[in-house]
Amino acid sequence: MLHLAVLHSRKLCVYSVSGTLGNVEHGNQYQIKLMYEHNLQRIACNMTYGSFGGVKGRDLICIQSMDGMLMVFEQESYAFGRFLPGSLLPGPLAYSSRTDSFITVSSCRQVESYKYQVLAFATDADKRQETEQQKLGSGKRLVVDWTLNIGEQALDICIVSFNQSASSVFVLGERNFFCLKDNGQIRFMKKLDCSPSCFLPYCSVSEGTINTLIGNHNNMLHIYQDVTLKWATQLPHVPVAVRVGCLQDLKGVIVTLSDDGHLQCSYLGTDPSLFQAPKVESRELNYDELDIELKELQKIIKDVNKSQGVWPMIEKEDDLKVSAMVSPNFDSVSQATDVEVGTDLVRSVTVKVTLQNRVALQKAKLSVYVQPPLVLTRDQFTFEFMAPEMTRTVAFSVYLKGSYTPPELEGNAVVSYSRPTDRNPDGIPRVIQCKFRLPLKLICLPGQPSKTASHKLTIDTNKSPVSLLSLFPGFANQSEDDQVNVMGFRFLGGSQVTLLASKTSQRYRIQSEQFEDLWLVTNELIIRLQEYFEKQGIKDFACSFSGSMPLQEYFELIDHHFELRINGEKLEELLSERAVQFRAIQRRLLTRFKDKTPAPLQHLDTLLDGTYKQVIALADAVEENQDNLFQSFTRLKSATHLVILLIGLWQKLSADQIAILEAAFLPLQQDTPELGWEETVDAAISHLLKTCLSKSSKEQALNLSSQLSMPKDTSRLKKHITLLCDRLAKGGRLCLSTDAAAPQTMVMPGGCTTIPESDLEERSVEQDSTELFTNHKHLIAETPIPEVSSLQGVSE
C-alpha cells in the first residue's frame, strides 16, 4: 500500500493515509495514522527511497545524516549504516533503480555514485575506528562507482527514466544544471543566468527530449527543453519546490511552494479573450477635413509645449523636497578606510540629506554620487513607503581615497520615486535631484607657498584685492601671518598650489607645478570672492582673464590620455594572442596525455609555463594601464574645467554658453573601450563649428559622420579646439538653434576662417591661429615672478 514517510531532524515517521467520502460540499476527508517511527541517533539531512538491491514489493529508505553517514531502514528494522569517504558536508541524495546505486554531490564538488551492493558489504559504520589494515581488507572498503567533477555545489539531484532503454541524472548546481548518463558522462549542460532555487525534470512531447522547470531567486520560472529556453513566467514568490500534477481533470498544473509556506497552483499560457471588436462601418474619408483637424491639433500641441513644456511640472516640487547639508567640521572619528594617499591623515566629513514629502510616496530610492577618487561610506538608500507629511534624514561620510585630486567638489543626490494616483495605483515615476558642495579642506591642507612654478594663471577683477586670510580662514599658515597676500595649498596627493594677491592691482595669481592642479583653487577663489562681495552688498563684481589661453599645456594632457588608450589596446591585443597560444598548448598537452602510447612532451610543459607567466604579466600590465588611464582622465577633466572657466572669463560668456561648452567638452563620466573622450569631444566641437560658429551656409550643410571611432592621433581634435577659440575671439557666440546662429555670421568679422575640409586647409588654419594662442610656458618665462616678501603687483 501507499504510505507517507516524513523525515524530521531526529526522527523518521511513516503514516498511512485513509480517505472518507464526504457528504457535504467540503468534499472528501483524509486522515493520517502513524504506523511506525525510528528515533535517529544522528541529525538527519535528507532521504531517498527505492527497491534497494532489487527487492520486490516494498521500498527501503536511506537517510543521510549531517556528518555524511548513510542509514538504511527496511520497514520497522534498521539494516545498516555506512560513512561516505571524505565527507565534510552532506549533499543532495537520489537513488537510481536502473543501476541500483546512490548518487550524491560531495564536498569536493563532484558527483559520486555508490552501488548498493558495495554499501551493503562495506565496513559497518559502528566499526569505523578500525585500523587501516582492517579498512583496506578484502570486501570491506567502500569504493565509488564513478565520479564527475562539476566544480560547484549542487542544490538538488533528480533521476528521470521515461523509457526502459535509458535514464538521465539531472543535477542542479549553483550556476549550471547538468544532464548525465547512467555512467556519469555528460549528456548536456546549461549555464543559468540567475541563481536557481529548485527544479523539476518532466516528460516532453518531443521524442528524445526532456523538459525542465527551473525556479530562481528573481521570482521567475523557466521552462527548458533540453538546453533551449521555451517559456519564462513571473511568480509572486521565490519557489523552493515545484511539482507538476493533475487537479480536477486539469492537466499540467504547476504547484510551487514559497519559503514562507504558501502553495500556489498555476498553469502556463494566457486567459482567452472573449471580446470581439464590432465591425466598423466603412465610409469614405474626407482628406481635406482630416488635414484641417490635424493642423488644429498640431497648433494646440505647439501652444502647450511653449507654455509649460512637454510634461506639466506643477505638482512635482510640492511632492517631495530634497535638501543636503554638509557638516562644517570633520568627523571626530574618520570614516576613511583603505586609503591610498600616503602618510597624510585622511579626514572625512558628514553629509545629511533630508527628504520632506507632502503626499504618500512609494519606492523612493536615494542615490548619491561624488567624483572619484572621493568615496562615500554609503551611496544607496531605499524607502519602500513614505507616509504624507513625513521627514526622513539619512547621513553618510565622504573622504578622499586616491592620491590624486577629484575634478569637482560637487556631489549630487538623486531621488527616484513613484507618486500614486487614482488612475494609476502603482504610481507615476518621477525624479528630483539636489546638489551639494564639499569643502576644499577635505582634500587640501595648508602648505608652504612656492616662489617658482611651471604653470601660472592671472585672474583680473574690478574690485580692490581682498585679504586671503578672510577668503581662506582655514588655510592660514601660523608661521607667516604677516604675509596676508600669499597662501599655500597642499593636496593630499602631494602636489602644491600657491595663491598670490596683488597689493596694488586688482589681480590674483595661481601657480603650480601641475597644470590641472590650478583648477580647484582657481574655482574656489572665484566662488569665495563672489560670496564675499555678495555679503558686502556689491552686485557688480566681475572676474576676467586677459592672458593667453594655455592650450599647449592642455594639449599635453590630451596626448598623455590618448597615449594610454593606445597602450591599453596594444596590451589587450597582446593578452588575447598569449591566451590563444596558452589554450593551443593546453590542447596539445591534453592530446599527448590521452594518447595510449606515451610520446615525449618536446618541452611543451616549459612553453606552457612560460606562456602562463606572460599571460599573468600582461594581465597585470593591463590593470596598471587601466588605473593610469582612469587617473589621467580625471586630470584631463580637471584641466577641461579650467579651460572652460578661462574661456568664459576671457570672452565674458553667459551661463547658457558655458553650459554648451561643458556639454561639448565633458560629455562622458568615464572612458569606455567602445567610446572615448577624444572622438566624442571632436564630434561635439565639429558640430558647434558647423552650426552656431559657422561662417557660411556651406559649412552648415556639411554632415558629420554618424559613427564614432577611435582616431589615429589627436591632431584633428587639437586643431578644432584651437579653431573654436579663434572663432570665439573673433566674435562668435554659442547657441543651440541654427536659426539663432545665422544672424551672427553676418556680425562676425571677415577674418573668420571656414572649417578645414582637408589637411592642407587645417595646416593654414593652424599657422594663422598660432599668432593668437602662443605657448604659455614661454610667455611666463620672459616675465620673472618678483620676490614674495616684496610683491607689489602681478605682472603678466
Tab-separated table of N, CA, C and O in Angstrom, residues 667-719:
chain	number	residue	atom	x	y	z
A	667	PRO	N	31.415	65.338	-22.142
A	667	PRO	CA	30.223	64.528	-22.430
A	667	PRO	C	30.194	63.196	-21.680
A	667	PRO	O	29.143	62.577	-21.588
A	668	LEU	N	31.327	62.733	-21.151
A	668	LEU	CA	31.416	61.383	-20.576
A	668	LEU	C	31.823	61.465	-19.117
A	668	LEU	O	32.656	62.289	-18.734
A	669	GLN	N	31.215	60.583	-18.296
A	669	GLN	CA	31.665	60.443	-16.921
A	669	GLN	C	32.927	59.582	-16.839
A	669	GLN	O	33.754	59.769	-15.962
A	670	GLN	N	33.074	58.632	-17.755
A	670	GLN	CA	34.254	57.784	-17.768
A	670	GLN	C	34.482	57.259	-19.180
A	670	GLN	O	33.561	57.197	-19.988
A	671	ASP	N	35.731	56.872	-19.417
A	671	ASP	CA	36.098	56.307	-20.718
A	671	ASP	C	35.638	54.859	-20.819
A	671	ASP	O	35.611	54.132	-19.821
A	672	THR	N	35.272	54.446	-22.011
A	672	THR	CA	34.974	53.039	-22.279
A	672	THR	C	35.731	52.624	-23.531
A	672	THR	O	36.084	53.471	-24.357
A	673	PRO	N	36.012	51.315	-23.696
A	673	PRO	CA	36.718	50.888	-24.916
A	673	PRO	C	35.938	51.206	-26.182
A	673	PRO	O	36.526	51.431	-27.242
A	674	GLU	N	34.605	51.237	-26.096
A	674	GLU	CA	33.804	51.500	-27.295
A	674	GLU	C	33.717	52.986	-27.617
A	674	GLU	O	33.604	53.367	-28.782
A	675	LEU	N	33.721	53.839	-26.591
A	675	LEU	CA	33.530	55.270	-26.800
A	675	LEU	C	34.478	56.029	-25.891
A	675	LEU	O	34.405	55.910	-24.665
A	676	GLY	N	35.379	56.797	-26.496
A	676	GLY	CA	36.372	57.538	-25.728
A	676	GLY	C	36.114	59.030	-25.761
A	676	GLY	O	35.268	59.544	-26.498
A	677	TRP	N	36.914	59.759	-24.957
A	677	TRP	CA	36.727	61.197	-24.809
A	677	TRP	C	37.114	61.926	-26.082
A	677	TRP	O	36.414	62.864	-26.491
A	678	GLU	N	38.190	61.526	-26.726
A	678	GLU	CA	38.706	62.289	-27.875
A	678	GLU	C	37.695	62.334	-29.022
A	678	GLU	O	37.378	63.425	-29.542
A	679	GLU	N	37.181	61.170	-29.456
A	679	GLU	CA	36.265	61.183	-30.600
A	679	GLU	C	34.928	61.836	-30.262
A	679	GLU	O	34.306	62.471	-31.122
A	680	THR	N	34.482	61.711	-28.996
A	680	THR	CA	33.211	62.330	-28.607
A	680	THR	C	33.319	63.849	-28.613
A	680	THR	O	32.450	64.550	-29.133
A	681	VAL	N	34.395	64.374	-28.023
A	681	VAL	CA	34.579	65.830	-27.976
A	681	VAL	C	34.825	66.385	-29.379
A	681	VAL	O	34.332	67.472	-29.726
A	682	ASP	N	35.575	65.657	-30.197
A	682	ASP	CA	35.823	66.127	-31.565
A	682	ASP	C	34.513	66.254	-32.346
A	682	ASP	O	34.309	67.229	-33.082
A	683	ALA	N	33.608	65.274	-32.181
A	683	ALA	CA	32.319	65.353	-32.876
A	683	ALA	C	31.493	66.525	-32.370
A	683	ALA	O	30.841	67.235	-33.151
A	684	ALA	N	31.507	66.768	-31.044
A	684	ALA	CA	30.719	67.874	-30.486
A	684	ALA	C	31.261	69.232	-30.934
A	684	ALA	O	30.491	70.128	-31.314
A	685	ILE	N	32.597	69.393	-30.910
A	685	ILE	CA	33.177	70.676	-31.333
A	685	ILE	C	32.971	70.884	-32.834
A	685	ILE	O	32.691	72.007	-33.286
A	686	SER	N	33.092	69.815	-33.616
A	686	SER	CA	32.841	69.950	-35.060
A	686	SER	C	31.402	70.388	-35.310
A	686	SER	O	31.134	71.196	-36.209
A	687	HIS	N	30.471	69.876	-34.516
A	687	HIS	CA	29.072	70.290	-34.672
A	687	HIS	C	28.909	71.767	-34.363
A	687	HIS	O	28.191	72.495	-35.077
A	688	LEU	N	29.575	72.263	-33.297
A	688	LEU	CA	29.486	73.690	-32.977
A	688	LEU	C	30.104	74.532	-34.084
A	688	LEU	O	29.567	75.594	-34.448
A	689	LEU	N	31.232	74.084	-34.630
A	689	LEU	CA	31.887	74.849	-35.697
A	689	LEU	C	31.059	74.870	-36.969
A	689	LEU	O	31.165	75.814	-37.771
A	690	LYS	N	30.236	73.860	-37.183
A	690	LYS	CA	29.451	73.799	-38.413
A	690	LYS	C	28.036	74.316	-38.234
A	690	LYS	O	27.251	74.283	-39.177
A	691	THR	N	27.693	74.773	-37.028
A	691	THR	CA	26.353	75.330	-36.795
A	691	THR	C	26.464	76.767	-36.300
A	691	THR	O	26.520	77.699	-37.093
A	692	CYS	N	26.527	76.952	-34.987
A	692	CYS	CA	26.459	78.311	-34.460
A	692	CYS	C	27.739	79.114	-34.710
A	692	CYS	O	27.693	80.349	-34.738
A	693	LEU	N	28.885	78.449	-34.884
A	693	LEU	CA	30.135	79.168	-35.138
A	693	LEU	C	30.555	79.101	-36.599
A	693	LEU	O	31.708	79.383	-36.929
A	694	SER	N	29.644	78.715	-37.474
A	694	SER	CA	29.998	78.614	-38.892
A	694	SER	C	30.040	79.999	-39.525
A	694	SER	O	29.371	80.934	-39.090
A	695	LYS	N	30.822	80.085	-40.584
A	695	LYS	CA	30.950	81.371	-41.280
A	695	LYS	C	29.947	81.504	-42.411
A	695	LYS	O	29.490	82.599	-42.728
A	696	SER	N	29.596	80.392	-43.023
A	696	SER	CA	28.713	80.442	-44.188
A	696	SER	C	27.717	79.298	-44.113
A	696	SER	O	27.866	78.355	-43.331
A	697	SER	N	26.701	79.377	-44.956
A	697	SER	CA	25.701	78.307	-45.014
A	697	SER	C	26.276	77.030	-45.609
A	697	SER	O	25.731	75.949	-45.414
A	698	LYS	N	27.389	77.157	-46.338
A	698	LYS	CA	28.024	75.966	-46.903
A	698	LYS	C	28.516	75.049	-45.790
A	698	LYS	O	28.399	73.828	-45.865
A	699	GLU	N	29.068	75.639	-44.728
A	699	GLU	CA	29.541	74.823	-43.617
A	699	GLU	C	28.380	74.161	-42.890
A	699	GLU	O	28.482	73.039	-42.419
A	700	GLN	N	27.248	74.862	-42.761
A	700	GLN	CA	26.102	74.289	-42.083
A	700	GLN	C	25.555	73.089	-42.833
A	700	GLN	O	24.923	72.214	-42.247
A	701	ALA	N	25.768	73.034	-44.136
A	701	ALA	CA	25.236	71.919	-44.923
A	701	ALA	C	26.077	70.662	-44.791
A	701	ALA	O	25.662	69.583	-45.192
A	702	LEU	N	27.299	70.790	-44.243
A	702	LEU	CA	28.158	69.614	-44.106
A	702	LEU	C	27.596	68.677	-43.051
A	702	LEU	O	27.138	69.108	-41.997
A	703	ASN	N	27.629	67.391	-43.337
A	703	ASN	CA	27.118	66.388	-42.412
A	703	ASN	C	28.278	65.741	-41.675
A	703	ASN	O	29.320	65.445	-42.252
A	704	LEU	N	28.042	65.491	-40.369
A	704	LEU	CA	29.048	64.798	-39.576
A	704	LEU	C	28.895	63.293	-39.727
A	704	LEU	O	27.828	62.795	-40.067
A	705	SER	N	29.958	62.569	-39.446
A	705	SER	CA	29.907	61.110	-39.516
A	705	SER	C	29.008	60.579	-38.404
A	705	SER	O	29.078	61.029	-37.265
A	706	SER	N	28.147	59.634	-38.744
A	706	SER	CA	27.200	59.091	-37.762
A	706	SER	C	27.844	58.071	-36.842
A	706	SER	O	27.262	57.717	-35.826
A	707	GLN	N	29.034	57.596	-37.157
A	707	GLN	CA	29.697	56.572	-36.356
A	707	GLN	C	30.992	57.129	-35.781
A	707	GLN	O	31.817	57.679	-36.510
A	708	LEU	N	31.150	57.005	-34.449
A	708	LEU	CA	32.348	57.489	-33.785
A	708	LEU	C	33.324	56.337	-33.618
A	708	LEU	O	32.942	55.243	-33.199
A	709	SER	N	34.561	56.574	-33.947
A	709	SER	CA	35.606	55.567	-33.795
A	709	SER	C	36.857	56.247	-33.269
A	709	SER	O	37.023	57.469	-33.380
A	710	MET	N	37.740	55.442	-32.705
A	710	MET	CA	38.955	55.982	-32.113
A	710	MET	C	39.863	56.549	-33.195
A	710	MET	O	40.196	55.871	-34.162
A	711	PRO	N	40.283	57.815	-33.080
A	711	PRO	CA	41.129	58.412	-34.130
A	711	PRO	C	42.550	57.856	-34.083
A	711	PRO	O	42.970	57.213	-33.118
A	712	LYS	N	43.293	58.140	-35.164
A	712	LYS	CA	44.687	57.695	-35.217
A	712	LYS	C	45.578	58.540	-34.320
A	712	LYS	O	46.546	58.047	-33.748
A	713	ASP	N	45.285	59.848	-34.227
A	713	ASP	CA	46.043	60.731	-33.350
A	713	ASP	C	45.115	61.861	-32.915
A	713	ASP	O	43.925	61.881	-33.240
A	714	THR	N	45.671	62.818	-32.179
A	714	THR	CA	44.866	63.908	-31.618
A	714	THR	C	45.057	65.217	-32.376
A	714	THR	O	44.619	66.260	-31.898
A	715	SER	N	45.715	65.191	-33.512
A	715	SER	CA	45.995	66.450	-34.221
A	715	SER	C	44.703	67.130	-34.673
A	715	SER	O	44.558	68.350	-34.534
A	716	ARG	N	43.744	66.361	-35.188
A	716	ARG	CA	42.488	66.962	-35.654
A	716	ARG	C	41.725	67.584	-34.491
A	716	ARG	O	41.180	68.691	-34.607
A	717	LEU	N	41.685	66.890	-33.336
A	717	LEU	CA	40.983	67.425	-32.170
A	717	LEU	C	41.629	68.718	-31.705
A	717	LEU	O	40.935	69.710	-31.416
A	718	LYS	N	42.948	68.741	-31.632
A	718	LYS	CA	43.631	69.947	-31.160
A	718	LYS	C	43.420	71.118	-32.121
A	718	LYS	O	43.269	72.266	-31.684
A	719	LYS	N	43.387	70.848	-33.421
A	719	LYS	CA	43.134	71.931	-34.389
A	719	LYS	C	41.716	72.466	-34.258
A	719	LYS	O	41.475	73.672	-34.377
